[in-house]
CSV table of C-alpha atoms in Angstrom, one decimal:
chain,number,residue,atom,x,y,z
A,1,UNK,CA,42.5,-60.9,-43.4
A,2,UNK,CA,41.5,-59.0,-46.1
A,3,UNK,CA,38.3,-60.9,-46.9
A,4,UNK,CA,37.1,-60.2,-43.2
A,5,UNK,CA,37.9,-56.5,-43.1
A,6,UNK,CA,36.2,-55.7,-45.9
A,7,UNK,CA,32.3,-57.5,-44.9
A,8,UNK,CA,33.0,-55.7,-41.2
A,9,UNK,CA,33.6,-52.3,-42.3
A,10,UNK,CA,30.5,-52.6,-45.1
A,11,UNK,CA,28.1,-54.2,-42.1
A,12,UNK,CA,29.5,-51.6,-39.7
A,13,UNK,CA,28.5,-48.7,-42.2
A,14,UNK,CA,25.4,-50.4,-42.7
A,15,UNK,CA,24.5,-50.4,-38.6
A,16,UNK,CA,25.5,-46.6,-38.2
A,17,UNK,CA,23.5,-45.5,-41.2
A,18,UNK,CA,20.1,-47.5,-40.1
A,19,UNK,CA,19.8,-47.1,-36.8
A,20,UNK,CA,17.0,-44.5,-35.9
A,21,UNK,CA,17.1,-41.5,-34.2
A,22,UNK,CA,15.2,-41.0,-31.3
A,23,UNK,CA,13.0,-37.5,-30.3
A,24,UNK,CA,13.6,-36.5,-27.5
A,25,UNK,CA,10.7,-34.1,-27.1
A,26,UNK,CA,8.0,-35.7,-28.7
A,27,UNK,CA,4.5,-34.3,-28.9
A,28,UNK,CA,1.1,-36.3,-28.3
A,29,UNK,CA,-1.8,-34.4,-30.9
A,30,UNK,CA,-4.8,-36.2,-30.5
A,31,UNK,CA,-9.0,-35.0,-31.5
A,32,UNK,CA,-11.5,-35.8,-30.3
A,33,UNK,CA,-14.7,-36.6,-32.4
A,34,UNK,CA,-18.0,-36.2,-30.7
A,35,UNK,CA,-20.9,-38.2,-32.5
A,36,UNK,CA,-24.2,-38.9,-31.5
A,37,UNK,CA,-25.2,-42.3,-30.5
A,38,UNK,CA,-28.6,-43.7,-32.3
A,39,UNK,CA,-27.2,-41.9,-36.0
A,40,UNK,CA,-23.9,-41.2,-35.2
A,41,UNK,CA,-24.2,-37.6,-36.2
A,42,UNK,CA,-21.1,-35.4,-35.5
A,43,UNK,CA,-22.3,-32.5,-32.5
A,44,UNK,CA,-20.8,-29.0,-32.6
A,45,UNK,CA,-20.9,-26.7,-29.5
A,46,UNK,CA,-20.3,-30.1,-26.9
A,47,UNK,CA,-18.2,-29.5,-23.8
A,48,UNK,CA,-14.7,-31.9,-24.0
A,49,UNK,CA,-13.1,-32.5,-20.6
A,50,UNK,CA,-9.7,-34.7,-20.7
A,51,UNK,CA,-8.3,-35.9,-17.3
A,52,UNK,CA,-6.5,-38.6,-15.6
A,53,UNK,CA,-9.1,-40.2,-12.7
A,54,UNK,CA,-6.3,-40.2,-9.8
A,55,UNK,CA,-4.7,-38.4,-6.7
A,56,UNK,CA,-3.1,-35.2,-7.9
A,57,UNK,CA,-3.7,-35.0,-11.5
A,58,UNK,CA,-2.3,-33.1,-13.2
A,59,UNK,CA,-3.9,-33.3,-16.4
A,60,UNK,CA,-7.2,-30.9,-17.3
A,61,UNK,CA,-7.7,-30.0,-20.6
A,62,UNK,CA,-10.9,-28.3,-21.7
A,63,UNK,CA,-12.5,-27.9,-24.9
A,64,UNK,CA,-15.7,-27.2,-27.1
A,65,UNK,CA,-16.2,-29.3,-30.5
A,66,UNK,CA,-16.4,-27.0,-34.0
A,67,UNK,CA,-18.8,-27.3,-36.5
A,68,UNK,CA,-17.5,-30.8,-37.5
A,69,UNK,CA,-17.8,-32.3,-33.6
A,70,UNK,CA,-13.8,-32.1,-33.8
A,71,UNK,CA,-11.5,-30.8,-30.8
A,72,UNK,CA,-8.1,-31.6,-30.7
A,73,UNK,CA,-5.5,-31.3,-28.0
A,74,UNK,CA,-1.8,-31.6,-27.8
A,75,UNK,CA,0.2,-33.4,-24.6
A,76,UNK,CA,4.0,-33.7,-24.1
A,77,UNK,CA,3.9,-36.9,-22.3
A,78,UNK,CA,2.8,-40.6,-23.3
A,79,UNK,CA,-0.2,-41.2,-21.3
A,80,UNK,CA,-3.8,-42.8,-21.5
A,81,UNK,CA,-6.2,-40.2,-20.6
A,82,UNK,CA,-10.0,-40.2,-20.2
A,83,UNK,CA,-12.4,-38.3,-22.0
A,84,UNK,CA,-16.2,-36.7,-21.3
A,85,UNK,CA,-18.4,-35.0,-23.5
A,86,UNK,CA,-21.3,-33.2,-22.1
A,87,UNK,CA,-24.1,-31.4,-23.5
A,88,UNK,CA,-26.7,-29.1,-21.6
A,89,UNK,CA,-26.2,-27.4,-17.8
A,90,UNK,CA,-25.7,-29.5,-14.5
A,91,UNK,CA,-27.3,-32.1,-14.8
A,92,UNK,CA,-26.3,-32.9,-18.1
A,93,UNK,CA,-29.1,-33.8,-20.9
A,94,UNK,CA,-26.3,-36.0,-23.2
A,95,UNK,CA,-23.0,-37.5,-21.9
A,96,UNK,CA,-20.5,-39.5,-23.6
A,97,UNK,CA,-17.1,-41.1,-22.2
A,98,UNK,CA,-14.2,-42.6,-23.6
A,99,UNK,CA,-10.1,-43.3,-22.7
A,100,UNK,CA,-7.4,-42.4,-25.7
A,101,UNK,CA,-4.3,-44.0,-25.7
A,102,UNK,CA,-1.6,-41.1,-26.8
A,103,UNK,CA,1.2,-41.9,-29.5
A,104,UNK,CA,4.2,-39.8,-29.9
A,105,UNK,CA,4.7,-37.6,-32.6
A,106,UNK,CA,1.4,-39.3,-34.5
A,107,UNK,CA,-2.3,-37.8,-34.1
A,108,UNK,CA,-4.8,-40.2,-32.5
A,109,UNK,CA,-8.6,-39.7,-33.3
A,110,UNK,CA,-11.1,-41.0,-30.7
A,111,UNK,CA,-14.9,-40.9,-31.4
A,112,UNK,CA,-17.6,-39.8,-27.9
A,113,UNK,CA,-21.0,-41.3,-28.7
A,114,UNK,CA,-23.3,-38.9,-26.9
A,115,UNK,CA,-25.5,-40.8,-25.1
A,116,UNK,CA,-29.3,-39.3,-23.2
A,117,UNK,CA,-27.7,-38.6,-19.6
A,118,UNK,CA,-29.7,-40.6,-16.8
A,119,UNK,CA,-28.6,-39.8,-13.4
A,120,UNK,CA,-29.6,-42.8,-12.1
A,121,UNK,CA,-27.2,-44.6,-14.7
A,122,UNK,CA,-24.6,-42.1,-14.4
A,123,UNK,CA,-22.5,-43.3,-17.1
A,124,UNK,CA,-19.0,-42.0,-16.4
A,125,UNK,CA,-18.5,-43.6,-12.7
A,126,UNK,CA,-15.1,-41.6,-12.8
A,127,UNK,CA,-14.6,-37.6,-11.5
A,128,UNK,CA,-11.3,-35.6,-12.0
């Protein structure tokens, strides 16, 4: 009896003391890099849109790269969103688009290649 109590307790210890906790409230930080296409250059002063392309979304975040091309967000929800990068007024002169897949509690970096917008090509065939 002996010899079995002993491994039980010792592997029951084990179990308790590895298991992982789990966050309840975990946040999503995510950048975005903004880089143009032909030299991959990083682009300050570009517009950021971050959406979901469906029926009463509820996701719009907004944001203007620094002097790096960086913008970075934070979400409370697990999600893949989409991103846009313009540059210029309506119509755009560049545009760039891209989807991020968010990861709790870990920042996720996603590059927009700018790209010369052609309204005939538009590019982004998606709209918040």
């Amino acid at each position: 009896m002996k010899k079995i109590f002993f491994p039980l307790i010792i592997l029951s210890l084990a179990l308790i003391f590895s298991c992982k906790k789990e966050d309840l409230d975990p946040e999503y930080p995510f950048t975005i890099v903004v880089k143009t296409y032909d030299d991959s250059i990083s682009v300050a002063n570009v517009n950021v849109e971050v959406f979901t392309p469906v029926q009463g979304n509820t996701v719009d975040m907004l944001g203007v790269t620094d002097q790096n091309g960086k913008v970075s967000f934070t979400y409370d929800q697990d999600a893949v969103l989409l991103v846009r990068a313009t540059r210029g007024a309506n119509p755009f002169a560049y545009m760039g688009c891209a989807d991020i897949r968010l990861e709790p509690n870990e920042r996720v970096t996603k590059t927009v290649y700018l790209e010369v917008y052609d309204p005939n090509v538009p590019g982004c065939v998606y709209s918040p």
